[in-house]
Amino acid sequence: MRLGTVRRNGSTQAFRQEGGTTTYLPVRDVGELLAREDWRSLAGEQGPAPEAGALEQPILRPEKILCAGLNYHDHAAEVGQEPPKYPTIFTKYANALVGPADDVVMPAASTKIDWEVELAVVIGQTVRHADEAAARAAILGYTVLNDVSVRDWQGRTSEWFQGKNWDRTTPWGPVIVTADELDPEAGLALECEVNGVLKQSGTTADMIFSCAQLVSYLSEFMTLAPGDLVATGTPAGVGLARKPREWIPAGAELVTRIEGIGELRNRCVAE
Amino acid sequence: MRLGTVRRNGSTQAFRQEGGTTTYLPVRDVGELLAREDWRSLAGEQGPAPEAGALEQPILRPEKILCAGLNYHDHAAEVGQEPPKYPTIFTKYANALVGPADDVVMPAASTKIDWEVELAVVIGQTVRHADEAAARAAILGYTVLNDVSVRDWQGRTSEWFQGKNWDRTTPWGPVIVTADELDPEAGLALECEVNGVLKQSGTTADMIFSCAQLVSYLSEFMTLAPGDLVATGTPAGVGLARKPREWIPAGAELVTRIEGIGELRNRCVAE
């Protein structure tokens, strides 16, 4: 099953896709949908599949966006780090997010803006102190996210947040694919292209901590709730690790895709 | 003016205090109050001042809790750091917060739980790219926060978040005092006591980046909105920097106070 949100008639509306059928639902977004017990069967109106350009963020304002750093063996190696013993966790707030076809806003205060394709977990159940099995059961599904990073600000202090939370820099979507349809541990191809040039091409099988392990780890210290996002790190190929270093040029088209989910296609516009 | 939220009849209610008069308002918390244009004059019902034990978090679920690290000269010195060139910013989510008289929940997974008295700014206006004057004007007021820190988890990776966001570890309140009544740059005494022993005794005049400077800095990269909190760092005297190191014992009474605002009084109970 695929879940998403579309812009329609000046508002937004969630939709569900199963077996080639798209059903438009009487709720504003997937967040509102998940708050209903009957979300899998909620009746709606069938219609044509939405156009890519009309897609909105699946959840309009996620409360928590938890991000794992250094979570691919190939990326840890390219930045000269040993595989870590514990997950490295930083955060975003909803101000940082944009939809799958929206413009990414390039901060005027930086010239070192980088790409990071990531698989993101969408939480489906409230969990705390979840073991790996319970954590796996709490995963509603998966989506695509590009953790566009403002490297000069990220490196100003030990805490990366100020390079990770610029308004309207993080596209995600285009839909959420439920967990029964995908197996990230078996390996999903994930790619990032800048102006048509492939910059990252990895597999989720290379993750250091699996999706379920990350959710379990987070739940040790905090309650996760339906609609929370967990971005699970990026594979090799980021601009920061290239020789010479590369950054996103203003006006670039950024394409971010994961096998079995779909792609984000965003224009990077100067602020 | 002082603004707060009290538990009443199984629900919550905001109140406003001016010149010794307490007015109970027809809104659920200060967050809902601030969403109204008439919040300074909204009519309500006068009554006796609330009891300290009945106070709730002034804002029930703040969307953003932005925290400055290493922001006092005396604290930077005690942990062996030079005064930083840029603010160090980390975050919390609302799951970490408790009210001014609530129990703080001591994580079973740690024995290194520390105290950090902090002045917190409450944002009153939506701001982005604010210079220092605009940032100052966007400050609604000030409150007290104890950034109780799980040091062993905080030190596991470069990113402090996992030591800072345990469920129900961060008390704040008891009220918000509007900015016209306080001048942190002139110096407000701030103190933390554990089981009646004074552990921290500092002054907000020792901050490296002022409240307005922190708000201005944050607004460079993100939109701040009414009800967002900015915790402005802790002075010297934390357990981590003591010789030998000290931690909060289970069952301890934690008192956190700032001149001109009031105090938090929390029992630290084992999970």
XYZ file of C-alpha atoms in Angstrom:
542
model
C 0.000 0.000 0.000
C 1.164 3.526 -0.812
C -0.003 6.572 1.137
C 0.419 10.177 0.113
C -1.008 13.669 0.135
C -1.959 15.773 -2.868
C -2.729 19.479 -3.335
C -6.302 19.872 -4.555
C -8.674 22.827 -4.798
C -6.546 25.082 -2.600
C -6.320 22.484 0.142
C -4.726 19.074 0.573
C -6.080 15.548 0.637
C -4.613 12.178 1.539
C -4.790 9.237 -0.861
C -4.198 5.485 -0.672
C -2.991 3.314 -3.548
C -3.470 -0.444 -3.760
C -3.304 -2.713 -6.791
C -3.278 0.180 -9.237
C -6.274 1.919 -7.672
C -6.008 5.385 -6.140
C -8.560 6.310 -3.467
C -8.823 9.926 -2.328
C -9.690 10.065 1.363
C -11.672 12.566 3.463
C -8.646 13.671 5.506
C -6.136 16.470 4.996
C -2.935 14.433 5.065
C -1.474 11.053 5.985
C -0.889 12.286 9.535
C -4.600 12.852 10.014
C -5.254 9.485 8.344
C -2.970 7.606 10.749
C -4.804 9.101 13.724
C -7.873 7.060 12.670
C -8.192 3.432 13.669
C -9.799 2.590 10.333
C -7.043 4.147 8.219
C -6.425 0.991 6.187
C -10.070 0.709 5.109
C -11.378 4.288 5.322
C -13.724 4.849 2.388
C -13.040 7.528 -0.211
C -13.424 8.338 -3.847
C -11.509 6.564 -6.590
C -9.728 8.676 -9.153
C -6.721 8.863 -11.435
C -3.256 8.631 -9.868
C -2.046 12.070 -8.784
C 0.461 13.941 -10.928
C 3.971 14.095 -9.461
C 3.939 17.897 -9.482
C 0.814 18.018 -7.323
C 2.212 15.941 -4.479
C 2.560 17.529 -1.063
C 4.575 16.240 1.896
C 2.778 13.017 2.916
C 2.526 14.334 6.509
C 2.191 18.101 6.620
C 4.051 18.910 9.839
C 5.751 15.864 11.387
C 6.418 16.542 15.055
C 9.752 14.731 15.147
C 12.330 14.224 12.417
C 15.101 12.100 13.909
C 18.169 11.585 11.763
C 20.960 9.038 11.974
C 24.425 10.180 10.897
C 27.283 7.903 9.818
C 25.003 4.924 9.209
C 26.444 3.434 6.002
C 29.742 1.600 5.955
C 30.726 3.224 2.638
C 29.876 6.747 3.860
C 31.682 6.312 7.200
C 34.725 5.180 5.206
C 34.623 8.149 2.802
C 34.616 10.640 5.699
C 37.382 8.714 7.488
C 35.363 7.381 10.426
C 35.312 3.898 11.933
C 31.851 2.274 11.964
C 30.381 3.707 15.187
C 29.413 1.650 18.225
C 26.230 3.678 18.798
C 23.932 5.481 16.385
C 24.663 9.200 15.989
C 21.360 11.071 16.248
C 20.521 14.640 15.306
C 17.204 16.295 14.575
C 15.174 18.546 12.344
C 11.895 20.374 12.822
C 9.098 20.662 10.273
C 10.283 24.108 9.087
C 13.144 22.321 7.296
C 10.855 20.166 5.120
C 9.435 20.631 1.630
C 7.382 18.394 -0.632
C 8.620 15.997 -3.325
C 8.266 18.494 -6.193
C 8.824 21.758 -4.299
C 11.719 24.129 -4.650
C 14.573 23.593 -2.204
C 15.658 27.002 -0.899
C 19.445 27.458 -1.086
C 20.624 29.585 1.861
C 22.260 32.828 0.774
C 24.610 32.560 3.764
C 26.345 29.424 2.446
C 28.233 28.234 -0.621
C 28.682 24.673 0.692
C 25.335 23.000 0.265
C 25.464 19.223 -0.085
C 23.158 16.320 -0.975
C 22.338 13.205 1.088
C 19.840 10.639 -0.220
C 18.241 8.793 2.702
C 15.630 6.154 3.371
C 13.262 7.456 6.055
C 11.154 5.319 8.352
C 7.623 6.473 9.197
C 6.492 5.391 12.648
C 3.046 3.801 12.847
C 2.631 2.978 16.541
C 3.493 4.636 19.835
C 6.549 2.856 21.252
C 8.971 3.165 24.147
C 11.620 0.655 25.277
C 10.924 -1.440 22.178
C 13.155 -4.417 21.435
C 14.079 -5.005 17.804
C 10.945 -7.055 17.055
C 8.637 -4.493 18.639
C 10.490 -1.731 16.828
C 10.040 -3.530 13.513
C 6.324 -3.860 14.209
C 6.112 -0.111 14.908
C 7.372 0.790 11.428
C 4.450 1.846 9.266
C 6.523 2.184 6.134
C 9.291 3.903 4.248
C 9.783 7.061 2.255
C 12.562 9.039 0.531
C 14.292 12.085 2.050
C 17.204 14.258 0.960
C 19.034 15.601 4.004
C 20.373 18.642 2.146
C 23.162 19.899 4.413
C 24.699 23.321 4.851
C 28.238 22.087 5.502
C 29.922 25.318 6.580
C 27.311 25.877 9.293
C 27.217 22.163 10.181
C 30.936 22.307 10.937
C 30.879 25.482 13.038
C 30.391 23.553 16.293
C 30.247 19.932 17.438
C 26.466 19.896 17.053
C 25.345 19.519 13.443
C 21.820 20.905 13.902
C 22.555 24.380 12.512
C 23.656 22.834 9.210
C 20.636 20.560 9.025
C 17.587 22.658 9.806
C 17.489 25.544 7.315
C 13.952 26.454 6.293
C 12.708 24.513 3.252
C 15.872 22.548 2.508
C 14.778 18.932 3.081
C 12.499 17.387 0.430
C 10.707 14.152 1.272
C 8.064 11.825 -0.157
C 6.746 11.250 -2.778
C 4.705 8.623 -0.878
C 4.987 6.286 2.081
C 5.189 2.605 1.073
C 4.012 0.272 3.831
C 6.560 -1.999 5.461
C 5.008 -5.244 4.145
C 6.108 -4.272 0.615
C 9.789 -3.432 1.209
C 12.806 -5.023 2.877
C 15.594 -2.465 3.365
C 17.852 -5.069 4.985
C 17.781 -7.135 1.780
C 18.865 -4.001 -0.072
C 17.052 -1.221 -1.883
C 19.008 0.825 -4.410
C 19.179 4.506 -3.486
C 20.471 7.274 -5.726
C 21.004 10.992 -5.889
C 21.502 12.966 -9.099
C 22.480 16.622 -9.425
C 21.730 18.171 -12.819
C 21.409 14.696 -14.321
C 24.775 13.441 -13.015
C 24.650 10.454 -10.679
C 26.397 11.411 -7.418
C 25.283 8.680 -5.030
C 24.397 5.099 -5.825
C 24.159 2.841 -2.790
C 22.138 0.091 -1.230
C 20.268 0.072 2.065
C 21.898 -3.323 2.731
C 25.048 -1.336 3.616
C 23.453 0.287 6.679
C 25.374 -0.100 9.938
C 22.258 -0.010 12.141
C 19.113 -1.404 10.521
C 15.845 0.526 10.521
C 14.490 -1.636 13.339
C 17.698 -1.200 15.344
C 17.508 2.584 14.994
C 13.868 2.669 16.095
C 14.656 0.375 19.028
C 17.624 2.556 20.052
C 15.624 5.792 19.887
C 12.786 4.219 21.868
C 15.197 3.517 24.716
C 15.180 7.191 25.582
C 12.063 8.668 24.019
C 8.517 7.864 23.040
C 8.009 7.621 19.297
C 4.535 8.304 17.948
C 2.644 7.740 14.700
C 3.872 10.122 12.015
C 7.365 10.608 13.423
C 10.125 10.270 10.829
C 13.481 8.554 11.263
C 15.965 9.351 8.489
C 18.423 6.491 8.402
C 21.628 8.028 7.024
C 23.232 8.442 3.623
C 25.537 6.209 1.548
C 28.842 7.322 -0.032
C 29.079 9.980 -2.690
C 28.310 13.192 -0.819
C 29.930 16.382 -2.074
C 31.901 16.883 1.141
C 33.877 13.669 0.557
C 34.666 14.230 -3.130
C 38.081 15.352 -4.313
C 37.791 18.168 -5.036
C 34.728 18.867 -2.923
C 31.502 19.618 -4.784
C 28.394 21.529 -3.812
C 24.920 22.010 -5.242
C 24.962 24.870 -7.755
C 22.117 27.398 -7.605
C 19.363 26.406 -10.013
C 20.320 22.728 -9.975
C 17.784 19.956 -10.382
C 18.120 17.492 -7.510
C 16.711 14.001 -8.040
C 16.541 11.614 -5.095
C 15.206 8.102 -5.585
C 14.860 4.789 -3.814
C 13.923 1.506 -5.441
C 10.338 0.511 -4.734
C 9.292 3.921 -3.401
C 9.835 6.568 -6.070
C 11.664 9.831 -6.541
C 11.837 13.432 -5.400
C 12.529 15.984 -8.115
C 13.377 19.413 -6.726
C 14.740 22.627 -8.183
C 17.340 24.241 -5.887
C 16.611 27.952 -6.034
C 18.657 30.778 -4.543
C 17.027 32.325 -1.489
C 3.094 40.359 33.459
C 3.320 36.679 34.354
C 1.671 33.956 32.260
C 1.156 30.372 33.291
C -1.047 27.311 33.087
C -2.733 25.513 35.967
C -4.385 22.106 36.310
C -8.057 22.549 37.163
C -11.052 20.219 37.143
C -9.297 17.511 35.143
C -8.201 19.956 32.469
C -5.844 22.905 32.221
C -6.334 26.642 32.065
C -4.037 29.580 31.353
C -3.768 32.503 33.754
C -2.307 36.004 33.660
C -0.914 37.862 36.662
C -0.518 41.631 36.869
C -0.148 43.839 39.940
C -1.020 41.038 42.337
C -4.177 40.040 40.480
C -4.575 36.588 38.936
C -6.992 36.254 36.019
C -7.970 32.786 34.812
C -8.496 32.802 31.059
C -10.785 30.805 28.739
C -7.908 28.996 27.008
C -6.161 25.702 27.726
C -2.588 26.947 27.997
C -0.314 29.890 27.241
C 0.315 28.500 23.760
C -3.368 28.813 22.905
C -3.379 32.253 24.545
C -0.498 33.531 22.399
C -2.331 32.449 19.241
C -4.923 35.150 20.009
C -4.285 38.743 19.016
C -5.986 39.975 22.180
C -3.894 37.869 24.549
C -2.760 40.819 26.670
C -6.311 41.933 27.379
C -8.397 38.759 27.015
C -11.083 38.793 29.715
C -11.271 36.051 32.321
C -12.207 35.388 35.896
C -10.211 36.726 38.834
C -9.223 34.285 41.530
C -6.575 33.450 44.102
C -3.023 32.850 42.879
C -2.536 29.197 41.872
C -0.768 26.829 44.238
C 2.732 25.848 43.119
C 1.819 22.157 43.094
C -1.023 22.739 40.634
C 1.096 24.406 37.977
C 1.406 22.734 34.579
C 3.941 23.494 31.853
C 3.043 27.038 30.701
C 2.845 25.769 27.092
C 1.665 22.182 26.901
C 3.597 20.929 23.876
C 6.082 23.471 22.533
C 6.951 22.618 18.934
C 10.597 23.603 19.199
C 12.936 23.532 22.164
C 16.256 24.928 20.980
C 19.138 24.758 23.425
C 22.457 26.586 23.522
C 25.436 24.690 24.911
C 28.623 26.254 26.291
C 27.043 29.699 26.696
C 28.470 30.833 30.040
C 32.106 31.857 30.440
C 32.344 30.085 33.820
C 30.818 26.847 32.472
C 33.002 26.803 29.335
C 36.014 27.229 31.621
C 35.003 24.397 33.979
C 34.695 21.940 31.072
C 37.999 23.141 29.580
C 36.642 24.881 26.470
C 37.524 28.270 25.014
C 34.554 30.640 24.648
C 33.123 29.555 21.298
C 32.953 31.743 18.203
C 29.465 30.501 17.291
C 26.571 29.308 19.458
C 26.384 25.531 19.873
C 22.782 24.471 19.267
C 21.061 21.208 20.102
C 17.396 20.367 20.485
C 14.689 18.667 22.474
C 11.142 17.650 21.648
C 8.115 18.050 23.920
C 8.355 14.437 25.159
C 11.353 15.531 27.254
C 9.431 18.172 29.220
C 7.599 18.091 32.566
C 5.912 20.764 34.633
C 7.398 22.858 37.437
C 6.206 20.548 40.241
C 6.176 17.222 38.371
C 8.399 14.242 38.979
C 11.517 14.074 36.837
C 11.906 10.492 35.598
C 15.451 9.160 36.175
C 16.390 6.800 33.303
C 17.113 3.262 34.527
C 19.741 2.958 31.771
C 22.021 5.627 33.289
C 23.826 6.375 36.532
C 25.212 9.718 35.315
C 22.316 12.134 35.441
C 23.286 15.770 35.840
C 21.634 19.146 36.533
C 21.751 22.342 34.439
C 19.812 25.435 35.525
C 18.967 27.565 32.474
C 17.134 30.723 31.588
C 14.797 29.974 28.677
C 13.471 32.510 26.205
C 9.862 32.192 25.006
C 9.356 33.470 21.469
C 6.407 35.806 20.957
C 6.556 36.654 17.253
C 7.330 34.805 14.036
C 10.834 35.816 12.944
C 13.394 34.947 10.285
C 16.648 36.764 9.457
C 16.168 38.994 12.495
C 18.934 41.375 13.489
C 19.604 41.781 17.192
C 16.974 44.504 17.664
C 14.302 42.523 15.828
C 15.280 39.421 17.788
C 14.937 41.324 21.055
C 11.477 42.495 20.014
C 10.478 38.882 19.252
C 11.155 37.754 22.818
C 7.874 37.424 24.671
C 9.487 36.658 27.997
C 11.585 34.369 30.127
C 11.139 31.201 32.122
C 13.207 28.663 34.081
C 14.325 25.286 32.697
C 16.535 22.510 34.055
C 18.288 20.750 31.178
C 18.695 17.494 33.133
C 21.331 15.600 31.130
C 22.081 11.899 30.811
C 25.841 12.283 30.514
C 26.828 8.736 29.570
C 24.441 8.769 26.616
C 25.302 12.391 25.764
C 28.942 11.371 25.367
C 28.357 8.282 23.228
C 28.641 10.242 19.967
C 29.453 13.784 18.860
C 25.774 14.691 18.870
C 24.415 15.369 22.374
C 20.721 14.818 21.555
C 20.501 11.298 22.959
C 21.591 12.567 26.386
C 19.179 15.491 26.290
C 15.825 14.146 25.185
C 14.821 11.391 27.620
C 11.084 11.340 28.289
C 10.032 13.549 31.218
C 13.481 14.733 32.277
C 13.312 18.498 31.646
C 11.209 20.553 34.075
C 10.290 24.106 33.110
C 8.129 26.979 34.306
C 6.733 27.896 36.771
C 5.554 30.900 34.717
C 6.668 33.077 31.820
C 7.614 36.624 32.882
C 7.280 39.123 30.053
C 10.426 40.744 28.712
C 9.548 44.252 29.894
C 10.053 43.095 33.504
C 13.474 41.426 33.271
C 16.927 42.252 31.922
C 19.092 39.125 31.676
C 22.041 41.109 30.317
C 22.125 43.183 33.527
C 22.282 39.898 35.456
C 19.690 37.633 37.041
C 20.868 35.219 39.725
C 20.270 31.592 38.764
C 20.670 28.630 41.106
C 20.299 24.880 41.262
C 20.008 22.887 44.486
C 20.081 19.103 44.854
C 18.669 17.821 48.147
C 19.013 21.289 49.665
C 22.692 21.699 48.705
C 23.496 24.625 46.403
C 25.273 23.255 43.312
C 25.055 26.131 40.852
C 24.956 29.839 41.605
C 25.543 32.046 38.595
C 24.379 35.172 36.871
C 22.895 35.592 33.419
C 25.326 38.514 32.953
C 27.998 35.828 32.348
C 26.381 34.577 29.121
C 28.648 34.470 26.070
C 25.815 35.077 23.570
C 22.936 37.182 24.889
C 19.325 36.064 24.550
C 18.785 38.459 21.642
C 21.984 37.274 19.956
C 20.893 33.627 20.239
C 17.455 34.382 18.795
C 19.038 36.389 15.974
C 21.498 33.561 15.222
C 18.800 30.875 15.152
C 16.613 33.045 12.932
C 19.386 33.150 10.339
C 18.604 29.560 9.432
C 15.093 28.857 10.667
C 11.756 30.486 11.298
C 10.958 30.873 14.978
C 7.309 31.023 15.968
C 5.286 32.053 19.026
C 5.660 29.486 21.796
C 9.065 28.186 20.720
C 11.570 27.910 23.579
C 15.246 28.793 23.484
C 17.202 27.478 26.482
C 20.234 29.702 26.852
C 22.845 27.479 28.519
C 23.970 26.745 32.058
C 26.514 28.396 34.362
C 29.310 26.586 36.238
C 28.663 23.961 38.889
C 27.366 20.994 36.906
C 28.076 17.519 38.287
C 30.192 16.540 35.271
C 32.774 19.231 36.057
C 33.055 18.524 39.813
C 35.995 16.653 41.311
C 34.982 14.000 41.978
C 32.064 14.002 39.568
C 28.589 14.045 41.101
C 25.227 12.897 39.804
C 21.618 13.254 40.886
C 20.748 10.481 43.355
C 17.424 8.695 42.899
C 14.755 10.311 45.040
C 16.532 13.670 45.148
C 14.687 16.957 45.323
C 15.852 19.246 42.532
C 15.240 22.978 42.959
C 15.913 25.308 40.030
C 15.398 29.040 40.440
C 15.989 32.318 38.673
C 15.682 35.750 40.235
C 12.514 37.541 39.193
C 10.837 34.446 37.734
C 10.489 31.776 40.404
C 11.460 28.204 41.011
C 10.904 24.633 39.867
C 10.723 22.010 42.593
C 10.885 18.457 41.265
C 11.333 15.038 42.815
C 13.686 12.849 40.756
C 12.117 9.397 40.795
C 13.584 6.163 39.479
C 11.955 4.986 36.260
